[in-house]
Short mmCIF file of C-alpha atoms in Angstrom, two decimals:
data_model
loop_
_atom_site.label_atom_id
_atom_site.label_comp_id
_atom_site.label_asym_id
_atom_site.label_seq_id
_atom_site.Cartn_x
_atom_site.Cartn_y
_atom_site.Cartn_z
CA MET A 764 96.48 109.76 96.91
CA GLY A 765 96.82 117.88 99.77
CA ARG A 766 94.91 114.67 98.22
CA PRO A 767 92.03 113.05 100.01
CA ALA A 768 92.30 109.54 100.03
CA PHE A 769 90.18 107.35 97.17
CA LEU A 770 89.05 104.15 95.79
CA VAL A 771 92.71 102.78 96.72
CA HIS A 772 93.16 100.17 94.79
CA ALA A 773 96.08 97.35 94.89
CA GLU A 774 99.39 98.29 93.17
CA ASP A 775 101.29 95.98 89.92
CA GLU A 776 102.04 93.12 91.90
CA ASN A 777 105.69 93.61 92.39
CA PRO A 778 108.34 92.74 94.95
CA PRO A 779 108.86 95.87 97.55
CA HIS A 780 112.17 96.68 96.10
CA ARG A 781 110.49 97.53 92.91
CA THR A 782 111.23 100.90 91.92
CA ARG A 783 108.19 103.72 89.98
CA PRO A 784 107.49 106.74 88.41
CA GLY A 785 106.43 109.94 89.62
CA TRP A 786 102.46 109.65 90.49
CA ARG A 787 102.19 105.86 89.75
CA ILE A 788 101.09 104.78 92.93
CA ARG A 789 97.85 103.11 92.05
CA VAL A 790 96.01 105.00 92.70
CA GLY A 791 99.28 106.93 91.60
CA THR A 792 97.87 104.43 91.16
CA PHE A 793 95.27 104.74 91.57
CA ALA A 794 94.00 103.76 88.71
CA ALA A 795 91.19 103.57 90.20
CA THR A 796 89.34 103.00 87.17
CA ALA A 797 88.41 101.48 83.97
CA ALA A 798 89.18 104.75 82.43
CA MET A 799 93.16 105.06 83.15
CA VAL A 800 95.33 104.44 80.50
CA SER A 801 98.82 103.98 80.24
CA GLY A 802 101.24 107.12 80.19
CA GLY A 803 104.54 108.47 81.00
CA ILE A 804 105.23 111.08 83.43
CA VAL A 805 108.82 113.22 82.37
CA LEU A 806 109.75 113.83 85.91
CA GLY A 807 112.00 116.77 86.46
CA ALA A 808 111.39 118.67 83.42
CA GLY A 809 111.21 122.03 83.24
CA PRO A 810 109.07 124.61 80.78
CA ALA A 811 109.78 124.18 76.71
CA SER A 812 110.40 127.59 75.50
CA ALA A 813 108.08 127.14 72.49
CA ALA A 814 105.03 126.68 75.02
CA PRO A 815 102.40 129.16 74.31
CA ALA A 816 101.73 131.60 76.84
CA PRO A 817 99.55 130.48 79.93
CA VAL A 818 96.22 131.73 79.42
CA ARG A 819 94.13 130.98 82.87
CA LEU A 820 91.49 128.34 82.45
CA THR A 821 88.32 129.34 83.73
CA SER A 822 88.63 132.37 81.13
CA ALA A 823 86.62 133.21 77.70
CA SER A 824 89.47 132.21 75.85
CA CYS A 825 90.07 128.73 76.71
CA PRO A 826 87.42 126.17 75.97
CA ASN A 827 84.75 124.44 78.57
CA GLU A 828 86.69 121.50 78.84
CA ILE A 829 90.36 121.27 77.33
CA VAL A 830 91.07 117.65 76.25
CA GLN A 831 93.51 115.53 74.53
CA GLY A 832 94.85 116.50 70.95
CA GLN A 833 94.90 120.37 71.82
CA THR A 834 97.35 122.84 72.14
CA SER A 835 97.33 126.19 73.78
CA GLY A 836 97.98 128.45 76.22
CA CYS A 837 95.32 127.07 78.10
CA VAL A 838 97.10 123.56 78.28
CA THR A 839 100.51 125.22 79.32
CA GLU A 840 98.21 126.75 81.91
CA LEU A 841 97.02 123.15 82.59
CA GLN A 842 100.46 121.89 82.58
CA THR A 843 101.72 124.25 84.67
CA LEU A 844 99.05 123.50 87.78
CA LEU A 845 99.47 119.82 87.66
CA ASN A 846 102.91 120.21 88.05
CA ALA A 847 102.61 122.50 91.17
CA HIS A 848 100.50 119.76 92.42
CA GLY A 849 103.78 117.27 91.61
CA ALA A 850 103.06 115.86 88.10
CA GLY A 851 106.51 116.69 86.51
CA LEU A 852 105.32 117.38 83.15
CA VAL A 853 107.21 119.41 80.58
CA VAL A 854 105.21 122.90 79.76
CA ASP A 855 105.20 122.37 75.99
CA GLY A 856 101.14 123.60 75.60
CA GLN A 857 100.34 120.28 73.94
CA PHE A 858 98.18 118.00 75.75
CA GLY A 859 99.84 114.59 74.85
CA SER A 860 99.35 111.18 76.75
CA ALA A 861 101.37 112.18 80.21
CA THR A 862 99.37 115.09 80.44
CA LEU A 863 96.45 112.80 80.05
CA TYR A 864 97.59 110.72 82.31
CA ALA A 865 98.55 113.15 85.18
CA VAL A 866 95.10 114.94 84.81
CA ARG A 867 93.82 111.27 85.41
CA GLU A 868 95.73 111.13 88.54
CA TYR A 869 94.88 114.42 89.91
CA GLN A 870 91.34 113.55 89.26
CA ALA A 871 91.51 110.49 91.04
CA ALA A 872 93.66 112.26 93.98
CA THR A 873 91.05 114.66 94.65
CA ALA A 874 87.74 112.34 93.98
CA ILE A 875 87.19 114.35 90.97
CA ALA A 876 85.32 112.16 88.29
CA VAL A 877 88.29 110.37 86.40
CA ASP A 878 87.53 111.30 82.90
CA GLY A 879 90.21 113.05 81.52
CA ARG A 880 89.04 116.15 80.61
CA VAL A 881 89.73 119.34 82.10
CA GLY A 882 85.66 120.37 82.83
CA PRO A 883 84.55 123.24 85.33
CA ALA A 884 84.61 120.96 88.34
CA THR A 885 88.62 120.17 87.43
CA LYS A 886 89.55 123.59 87.14
CA SER A 887 88.08 124.91 89.71
CA LYS A 888 90.52 121.77 91.80
CA LEU A 889 92.81 122.98 90.18
CA TYR A 890 92.93 126.25 91.02
CA ALA A 891 91.57 125.88 95.06
CA THR A 892 94.50 123.28 96.06
CA GLY A 893 96.72 125.13 94.90
CA GLY A 894 99.99 122.93 95.34
CA SER A 895 104.00 123.34 95.03
CA ALA A 896 105.37 119.88 95.59
CA PRO A 897 107.88 118.85 94.17
CA ALA A 898 108.27 116.15 91.41
CA PRO A 899 108.30 113.15 93.59
CA VAL A 900 111.32 110.23 94.00
CA ASN A 901 110.89 106.94 94.44
CA LEU A 902 112.01 106.37 97.96
CA ASN A 903 114.29 103.23 97.07
CA SER A 904 116.50 105.00 94.99
CA SER A 905 119.98 106.70 95.32
CA SER A 906 118.44 110.31 95.70
CA CYS A 907 116.56 109.50 99.07
CA PRO A 908 118.45 109.13 102.44
CA ALA A 909 117.94 105.95 103.87
CA ASN A 910 115.84 107.27 106.90
CA ILE A 911 113.56 110.07 105.60
CA VAL A 912 112.63 112.43 109.16
CA GLN A 913 110.55 115.17 110.46
CA GLY A 914 111.83 118.14 108.54
CA ALA A 915 113.38 117.00 105.45
CA LYS A 916 111.38 118.37 101.98
CA GLY A 917 111.85 117.36 98.58
CA GLY A 918 110.72 115.44 96.22
CA CYS A 919 111.34 112.09 98.28
CA VAL A 920 108.44 113.83 100.99
CA THR A 921 106.25 113.98 97.92
CA GLU A 922 106.39 110.51 97.48
CA LEU A 923 106.18 109.85 100.92
CA GLN A 924 102.99 111.64 100.68
CA ARG A 925 101.67 110.52 98.29
CA LEU A 926 102.14 106.62 99.28
CA LEU A 927 100.42 107.37 102.47
CA ILE A 928 98.03 108.94 101.21
CA HIS A 929 97.29 105.59 99.26
CA HIS A 930 97.07 104.29 102.59
CA GLY A 931 94.57 106.50 103.80
CA TYR A 932 95.88 109.03 105.53
CA PRO A 933 94.53 112.01 104.44
CA LEU A 934 98.00 115.24 103.82
CA ASP A 935 98.66 117.96 102.09
CA VAL A 936 101.08 116.92 99.42
CA ASP A 937 104.12 119.79 99.88
CA GLY A 938 106.49 117.71 99.79
CA ASP A 939 107.43 119.18 103.55
CA PHE A 940 108.14 116.33 106.45
CA GLY A 941 106.24 118.40 109.69
CA ALA A 942 104.30 117.72 112.44
CA GLY A 943 100.68 115.98 110.03
CA THR A 944 103.05 113.79 107.74
CA ALA A 945 105.09 112.38 110.67
CA SER A 946 101.64 111.61 113.02
CA ALA A 947 100.60 109.91 109.53
CA VAL A 948 103.60 107.99 109.54
CA ARG A 949 103.92 106.64 113.36
CA SER A 950 100.20 105.48 112.47
CA PHE A 951 101.28 103.73 109.42
CA GLN A 952 103.69 102.18 111.24
CA SER A 953 101.80 100.66 114.57
CA ALA A 954 99.19 99.52 112.02
CA HIS A 955 101.92 97.78 109.98
CA GLY A 956 103.59 96.31 113.14
CA LEU A 957 106.05 98.07 113.05
CA THR A 958 108.02 100.47 114.80
CA ALA A 959 106.36 103.90 115.97
CA ASP A 960 109.29 105.83 115.67
CA GLY A 961 108.13 108.12 112.96
CA GLN A 962 111.75 107.35 110.80
CA VAL A 963 111.09 106.64 107.53
CA GLY A 964 113.90 103.47 106.97
CA THR A 965 113.97 100.18 105.11
CA ASN A 966 111.23 98.14 107.05
CA THR A 967 108.76 101.73 106.60
CA LYS A 968 109.40 102.03 102.96
CA ARG A 969 108.69 98.18 102.29
CA ALA A 970 105.79 98.55 103.98
CA LEU A 971 105.10 101.70 102.02
CA TYR A 972 105.42 100.00 98.42
CA ASP A 973 103.47 96.99 99.33
CA THR A 974 100.30 96.92 98.14
CA ASP A 975 99.12 93.73 96.77
CA GLU A 976 96.32 92.16 96.83
CA SER A 977 94.89 95.06 99.35
CA PRO A 978 91.17 95.23 99.80
CA SER A 979 89.78 96.26 97.00
CA THR A 980 87.79 100.08 97.01
CA GLY A 981 86.65 100.07 93.33
CA LEU A 982 83.21 98.48 95.17
CA ASP A 983 80.39 101.52 95.05
CA LEU A 984 78.32 101.12 98.38
CA ARG A 985 75.09 101.82 96.51
CA SER A 986 75.34 98.51 94.77
CA ALA A 987 74.22 95.13 95.31
CA SER A 988 77.68 94.16 95.96
CA CYS A 989 77.60 95.89 99.27
CA PRO A 990 75.23 95.16 102.64
CA ALA A 991 72.25 97.59 102.93
CA ASN A 992 73.94 98.07 106.43
CA ILE A 993 77.30 97.64 107.01
CA VAL A 994 78.35 97.40 110.61
CA GLU A 995 80.72 97.04 112.55
CA GLY A 996 82.77 93.97 112.46
CA GLN A 997 82.52 93.06 109.15
CA SER A 998 85.39 93.10 106.32
CA GLY A 999 85.74 93.73 103.25
CA GLY A 1000 86.16 95.58 99.91
CA CYS A 1001 83.31 97.23 100.82
CA VAL A 1002 84.34 98.57 104.15
CA ALA A 1003 87.64 99.67 102.41
CA THR A 1004 85.69 101.67 100.51
CA LEU A 1005 83.86 102.85 103.21
CA GLN A 1006 86.97 104.06 105.10
CA SER A 1007 88.40 105.28 102.14
CA LEU A 1008 85.56 107.75 101.60
CA LEU A 1009 85.29 108.71 105.59
CA ASN A 1010 88.85 109.97 105.08
CA GLY A 1011 87.68 111.83 102.08
CA LYS A 1012 85.54 113.58 104.34
CA GLY A 1013 87.81 114.58 106.59
CA GLN A 1014 88.20 111.69 109.08
CA SER A 1015 91.87 109.60 109.28
CA LEU A 1016 91.50 105.77 109.02
CA ALA A 1017 94.17 103.18 107.96
CA VAL A 1018 92.46 102.23 104.45
CA ASP A 1019 92.30 97.99 106.00
CA GLY A 1020 88.62 96.83 105.51
CA SER A 1021 88.46 96.10 108.62
CA PHE A 1022 85.31 97.93 110.27
CA GLY A 1023 86.67 97.91 113.93
CA PRO A 1024 86.13 100.41 116.68
CA GLN A 1025 88.03 103.40 115.01
CA THR A 1026 85.93 102.79 111.58
CA LEU A 1027 82.61 103.24 113.92
CA ALA A 1028 83.92 105.87 116.05
CA ALA A 1029 84.70 107.65 112.11
CA VAL A 1030 81.10 107.02 111.22
CA LYS A 1031 79.43 108.28 114.17
CA ALA A 1032 81.05 111.36 113.57
CA PHE A 1033 80.38 111.53 110.27
CA GLN A 1034 76.41 110.97 110.97
CA SER A 1035 76.49 113.34 113.44
CA ALA A 1036 78.83 116.30 111.94
CA SER A 1037 75.70 115.52 108.52
CA GLY A 1038 72.50 115.46 110.89
CA LEU A 1039 71.81 111.73 110.64
CA THR A 1040 71.78 109.34 113.78
CA ALA A 1041 74.68 108.30 114.99
CA ASP A 1042 74.32 104.72 114.99
CA GLY A 1043 77.41 103.67 113.38
CA GLN A 1044 75.36 101.29 110.64
CA VAL A 1045 76.25 102.55 107.26
CA GLY A 1046 72.59 102.58 105.46
CA PRO A 1047 71.24 103.69 102.53
CA ASN A 1048 71.29 107.61 104.07
CA THR A 1049 74.77 107.45 105.49
CA LYS A 1050 75.76 106.32 102.12
CA ALA A 1051 73.94 109.22 100.22
CA ALA A 1052 75.85 111.84 102.54
CA LEU A 1053 79.03 109.88 101.81
CA TYR A 1054 78.73 109.95 98.07
CA SER A 1055 77.10 113.80 98.13
CA ASN A 1056 79.52 116.53 96.28
CA ILE A 1057 82.12 114.00 95.23
CA GLY A 1058 81.90 114.04 91.18
CA GLY A 1059 81.37 110.95 89.60
CA GLY A 1060 79.57 108.86 92.14
CA GLY A 1061 82.74 108.36 94.31
CA GLY A 1062 86.16 109.52 91.90
CA ASN A 1063 85.24 106.89 88.78
CA GLY A 1064 83.11 108.57 86.50
CA ALA A 1065 82.18 105.42 84.60
CA PRO A 1066 79.44 103.03 85.95
CA ALA A 1067 80.23 99.51 85.98
CA PRO A 1068 80.49 97.99 83.07
CA ILE A 1069 77.65 95.50 81.78
CA ASN A 1070 77.83 93.17 79.19
CA LEU A 1071 76.61 94.21 76.35
CA ASN A 1072 74.18 91.39 75.98
CA SER A 1073 72.63 91.00 78.50
CA ALA A 1074 68.98 91.99 79.37
CA SER A 1075 70.28 95.39 81.47
CA CYS A 1076 71.42 96.77 78.27
CA PRO A 1077 69.41 97.44 75.69
CA ASN A 1078 68.92 96.44 71.89
CA GLU A 1079 70.91 99.25 70.47
CA VAL A 1080 73.50 101.15 72.39
CA VAL A 1081 73.13 104.84 70.93
CA GLN A 1082 74.78 108.05 71.24
CA GLY A 1083 73.47 110.36 74.38
CA GLN A 1084 73.32 107.43 76.53
CA ARG A 1085 74.80 106.83 79.51
CA SER A 1086 75.24 103.61 81.58
CA GLY A 1087 77.19 100.86 82.79
CA CYS A 1088 76.64 99.34 79.37
CA VAL A 1089 78.41 102.41 77.99
CA THR A 1090 81.66 101.63 79.99
CA GLU A 1091 81.67 98.18 78.66
CA LEU A 1092 81.43 99.53 75.18
CA GLN A 1093 84.14 102.04 75.63
CA SER A 1094 86.58 99.40 77.11
CA LEU A 1095 85.77 97.37 74.27
CA LEU A 1096 86.65 99.71 71.82
CA ASN A 1097 89.63 100.47 73.43
CA HIS A 1098 90.74 96.84 73.53
CA HIS A 1099 90.23 97.19 69.50
CA GLY A 1100 92.32 99.84 69.33
CA ALA A 1101 90.60 102.64 69.86
CA ASP A 1102 91.77 105.37 72.92
CA LEU A 1103 88.24 106.53 74.26
CA ALA A 1104 88.44 108.27 78.41
CA VAL A 1105 86.01 104.96 79.73
CA ASP A 1106 83.41 107.56 81.26
CA GLY A 1107 80.07 105.64 80.48
CA ASP A 1108 79.03 108.32 78.40
CA PHE A 1109 78.23 107.77 74.64
CA GLY A 1110 79.32 111.04 73.18
CA PRO A 1111 81.16 111.85 69.76
CA LEU A 1112 84.31 110.37 70.13
CA THR A 1113 82.66 107.51 71.42
CA GLY A 1114 79.91 107.45 68.01
CA SER A 1115 83.30 108.27 65.99
CA ALA A 1116 85.01 105.06 67.10
CA VAL A 1117 81.60 102.83 66.70
CA ARG A 1118 81.51 104.40 63.45
CA ASP A 1119 85.44 103.37 62.57
CA PHE A 1120 85.39 99.78 64.33
CA GLN A 1121 82.18 98.93 62.28
CA ALA A 1122 83.96 100.30 59.03
CA GLU A 1123 87.02 98.16 59.78
CA LYS A 1124 84.62 94.71 60.31
CA GLY A 1125 82.44 95.49 57.06
CA LEU A 1126 79.49 96.74 59.14
CA SER A 1127 76.46 99.08 58.43
CA VAL A 1128 78.09 101.83 59.39
CA ASP A 1129 75.16 103.68 61.76
CA GLY A 1130 77.18 104.31 64.93
CA GLN A 1131 74.34 101.98 66.59
CA VAL A 1132 75.73 99.74 68.93
CA GLY A 1133 73.16 96.83 67.72
CA PRO A 1134 73.29 93.11 68.15
CA ASN A 1135 75.91 92.61 64.90
CA THR A 1136 78.43 95.13 66.70
CA LYS A 1137 77.83 93.66 69.90
CA ALA A 1138 78.83 89.81 67.89
CA ALA A 1139 82.24 91.28 66.50
CA LEU A 1140 83.04 93.42 69.80
CA TYR A 1141 83.28 90.60 71.89
CA GLY A 1142 84.03 88.17 69.04
CA ALA A 1143 88.56 88.48 69.81
CA VAL A 1144 87.47 89.05 73.37
CA THR A 1145 84.84 86.75 74.75
CA PRO A 1146 86.69 83.37 76.43
CA PRO A 1147 86.17 79.94 75.45
CA SER A 1148 82.60 78.92 76.61
CA SER A 1149 83.96 75.70 77.58
CA PRO A 1150 87.51 74.71 78.68
CA PRO A 1151 89.45 73.00 75.27
CA PRO A 1152 89.08 69.56 74.63
CA GLY A 1153 92.57 67.47 76.33
CA GLY A 1154 95.35 68.78 77.26
CA GLY A 1155 94.97 69.72 81.21
CA TYR A 1156 97.46 70.92 82.75
CA ALA A 1157 100.08 70.51 79.70
CA LYS A 1158 97.81 73.24 78.16
CA ILE A 1159 98.64 76.17 81.28
CA LEU A 1160 101.16 77.54 80.16
CA ASP A 1161 100.20 77.71 76.50
CA VAL A 1162 96.72 79.79 77.59
CA ALA A 1163 98.57 81.76 79.81
CA ALA A 1164 101.35 82.84 77.41
CA ALA A 1165 98.78 83.86 74.52
CA GLU A 1166 97.41 86.01 77.19
CA ALA A 1167 100.63 88.30 77.31
CA GLY A 1168 100.32 91.87 76.13
CA THR A 1169 96.49 92.18 77.59
CA VAL A 1170 96.14 95.45 79.52
CA GLU A 1171 94.58 96.20 82.46
CA GLY A 1172 91.12 97.53 82.31
CA SER A 1173 90.44 96.25 78.69
CA ALA A 1174 87.40 94.11 78.34
CA ARG A 1175 89.64 90.59 78.17
CA ALA A 1176 91.21 91.62 81.32
CA ASN A 1177 87.77 92.17 82.85
CA SER A 1178 86.51 88.68 81.52
CA TYR A 1179 89.25 87.00 83.88
CA GLY A 1180 87.47 87.95 87.05
CA SER A 1181 84.01 85.33 86.02
CA SER A 1182 86.51 82.78 87.16
CA VAL A 1183 85.90 83.72 90.68
CA GLY A 1184 82.14 85.07 90.51
CA LEU A 1185 83.62 89.10 89.65
CA SER A 1186 82.53 91.06 87.33
CA LEU A 1187 84.64 94.17 88.36
CA SER A 1188 87.32 95.85 86.18
CA THR A 1189 90.60 95.04 86.55
CA SER A 1190 91.21 98.21 87.32
CA ASN A 1191 89.85 98.29 90.78
CA TYR A 1192 90.99 94.89 92.21
CA ALA A 1193 94.58 93.27 92.64
CA TRP A 1194 93.79 90.24 89.50
CA CYS A 1195 96.54 88.22 89.27
CA ALA A 1196 95.05 85.44 91.10
CA ALA A 1197 91.78 85.62 88.95
CA PHE A 1198 93.87 85.07 85.99
CA VAL A 1199 95.30 82.03 87.60
CA SER A 1200 91.71 80.77 87.98
CA TRP A 1201 91.03 81.60 84.58
CA VAL A 1202 93.78 79.69 83.42
CA ALA A 1203 92.62 76.83 85.10
CA LYS A 1204 89.45 77.02 83.84
CA GLN A 1205 90.11 77.44 80.38
CA THR A 1206 91.98 74.25 80.52
CA GLY A 1207 89.86 72.20 83.11
CA ALA A 1208 93.12 71.17 84.52
CA SER A 1209 91.95 71.68 87.85
CA SER A 1210 89.07 72.69 89.61
CA TYR A 1211 90.07 74.98 91.74
CA ARG A 1212 89.27 78.70 91.74
CA ASN A 1213 90.61 81.75 93.98
CA SER A 1214 91.17 85.37 93.41
CA TYR A 1215 93.31 85.37 96.49
CA VAL A 1216 97.27 83.96 96.20
CA SER A 1217 97.11 82.12 99.88
CA GLY A 1218 94.06 80.32 98.91
CA TRP A 1219 95.71 78.74 96.23
CA VAL A 1220 99.31 77.87 98.61
CA LYS A 1221 96.60 76.53 100.91
CA GLN A 1222 95.58 73.73 98.93
CA ALA A 1223 98.65 72.75 97.00
CA ARG A 1224 99.55 72.09 100.66
CA ALA A 1225 97.02 70.14 101.43
CA GLY A 1226 97.01 68.44 98.21
CA ASN A 1227 93.98 69.39 97.29
CA TYR A 1228 92.08 69.88 93.79
CA HIS A 1229 94.91 68.48 91.86
CA LEU A 1230 97.78 70.67 93.33
CA SER A 1231 100.71 69.98 95.15
CA VAL A 1232 103.91 71.40 95.89
CA THR A 1233 106.92 71.12 94.35
CA THR A 1234 110.25 71.98 94.45
CA SER A 1235 111.54 70.70 91.00
CA PRO A 1236 109.34 73.35 89.00
CA GLN A 1237 108.67 73.06 85.01
CA PRO A 1238 106.93 75.22 82.61
CA GLY A 1239 103.22 75.80 83.16
CA ASP A 1240 103.94 75.05 87.43
CA ILE A 1241 101.87 77.74 89.22
CA VAL A 1242 104.22 79.85 91.28
CA ALA A 1243 103.68 82.13 94.40
CA PHE A 1244 105.17 84.95 96.13
CA ASP A 1245 105.32 85.90 99.65
CA TRP A 1246 106.83 89.65 99.26
CA ASP A 1247 106.87 90.05 103.20
CA GLY A 1248 108.81 86.45 103.42
CA GLY A 1249 108.12 83.79 105.85
CA SER A 1250 106.17 82.08 103.64
CA ASP A 1251 102.77 81.86 105.67
CA PHE A 1252 100.98 83.87 102.24
CA THR A 1253 98.70 85.69 105.21
CA GLY A 1254 99.99 89.55 104.95
CA GLY A 1255 98.49 90.05 101.98
CA ASN A 1256 101.19 91.41 100.27
CA GLU A 1257 101.48 88.21 97.64
CA HIS A 1258 101.47 87.40 94.10
CA ILE A 1259 100.92 84.85 91.75
CA GLY A 1260 101.39 83.79 88.01
CA ILE A 1261 102.80 81.03 85.67
CA VAL A 1262 106.24 79.42 85.04
CA ARG A 1263 107.60 80.33 81.96
CA THR A 1264 111.00 78.55 81.73
CA VAL A 1265 113.27 77.22 84.13
CA SER A 1266 117.05 78.14 83.60
CA GLY A 1267 118.55 76.48 86.39
CA GLY A 1268 119.41 77.83 89.67
CA SER A 1269 117.48 80.23 90.85
CA SER A 1270 116.56 81.97 87.68
CA PHE A 1271 113.02 81.25 86.18
CA THR A 1272 110.70 83.33 84.01
CA THR A 1273 106.94 83.79 84.05
CA VAL A 1274 103.65 84.97 82.60
CA GLU A 1275 101.80 86.79 85.67
CA GLY A 1276 98.47 89.21 85.20
CA ASN A 1277 98.48 92.21 87.72
CA THR A 1278 101.80 92.98 86.81
CA SER A 1279 104.01 96.05 85.41
CA ASN A 1280 104.76 96.16 81.61
CA PRO A 1281 108.49 95.46 81.99
CA ASN A 1282 108.67 98.06 79.05
CA GLY A 1283 106.79 100.44 81.16
CA GLY A 1284 103.49 102.09 80.49
CA GLY A 1285 99.86 100.23 81.82
CA ASP A 1286 99.64 96.99 84.02
CA GLY A 1287 98.91 93.80 82.79
CA VAL A 1288 100.10 90.25 81.35
CA TYR A 1289 103.59 89.78 80.72
CA VAL A 1290 106.35 87.82 81.47
CA LYS A 1291 108.48 88.70 83.77
CA SER A 1292 112.11 87.50 85.25
CA ARG A 1293 111.92 86.29 88.40
CA ALA A 1294 114.42 84.50 91.15
CA THR A 1295 114.06 82.03 94.27
CA ASP A 1296 117.56 84.62 95.85
CA SER A 1297 115.48 87.73 95.28
CA GLY A 1298 114.40 88.27 99.22
CA TYR A 1299 110.74 86.76 99.02
CA ASP A 1300 109.24 83.27 99.54
CA VAL A 1301 108.67 81.56 96.28
CA VAL A 1302 106.17 77.85 96.62
CA PHE A 1303 106.00 76.58 93.38
CA ILE A 1304 102.94 74.61 92.72
CA ARG A 1305 102.20 71.82 90.28
CA VAL A 1306 99.01 70.74 88.84
CA ARG A 1307 98.37 67.29 88.20
#
């Protein structure tokens, strides 16, 4: 996250010493997608005595699609298979939120459309890939040795392998530190400027978990966001997606978003193997070949969201349609309390959620999403069309704090990207700086907007855009973190938020986007406790 590398995406923006449960390496995350829901995984649990007897998923006794809410021997079998891949579920035969989360993680890991539904493709893949990995254990926990070396076995190795896959190294996740894992470790260490000794010690663990601000691979190479021909020398999210796709086809690239000689060689090898002209240019034919045999167009079953009020969406969005308009609709409905798989497919469950929403809002209950329903859906989530009058920098904290609790992937969270010209789901990129840019836009406190933390620090140090560096932080100031240390903010492992309170000394609290829920669950906008003496560097930015 064996698990083909795919749609690698930045993890919640926490410092290197953070702990993470089980598969939560986004892509475990992979919150690959807007379809990902928050959920926990019970690690190390054994089968429950009340579980129905397992039934093979492909038998006539199991439905074509096994979905959340069902209880049966088919679910028992599903949970057992997922545990063989390291999920660590309680095997009780009940398809609840933890099982849903594990299904989506597995789908993301194996390049199946991430919809949480266990249909023919997911069933086939579960049986084809087998798996007997122990439940993953956080590498920084006391259960893992200080140095994990070749020959080791167990949950610490499972976690190591999933982290390596998250960084673009294709491995079998079996909990066994063999030659293949050792080779991937050395390659990872070389790529990150570490001693390539194949031993996973403190520095390597830190680098493995430092995924903040990594290049987004939520970009579809076939979309207008990517060049018609991707060539050597280019960099960015399109190249990162290309590298992940190549890894999914058997290559072994570091997903760093930089199209260098190794990526060029991998492209040419793939083209030759696919019967294409091996010119190293990733044009329409190469893109089509890369996406072939990957469910849902690249691991994410949902088309890119489209604003319902745009000319690209019909006047009425109705059951039976599949499009980015439906992706947006489902995200909006979830923001209003529904619990849908965001797959861009307007099926019966989406229709039911539409009717429930219409009834709640006093609208005509017809299940058709016309102008009135669209207006009501956006009523609670559309950002202000212009900055509120007056207040400026003094309103920064008020605006930021009001967003606390907004969940990643929701329509509200996705709207933050508009401040920096992005229409991606927040499940597909590191959006902490986009959130700060959005807050600045709403208040009018500064005209500066940037989706990279390094840009905010650079402009503050230069005294531009009414930004400056301060050593006496106050509520409403901006705070930037460099998890790597050195205060250069250039390593790609940075974070940014808004100062909420300052208690004196080194402690303060913040409001941050793209950060983990301190109470568990999915990422979003939350209040966090931070400090200036916790092994990372901090820069406070005053907006005046």
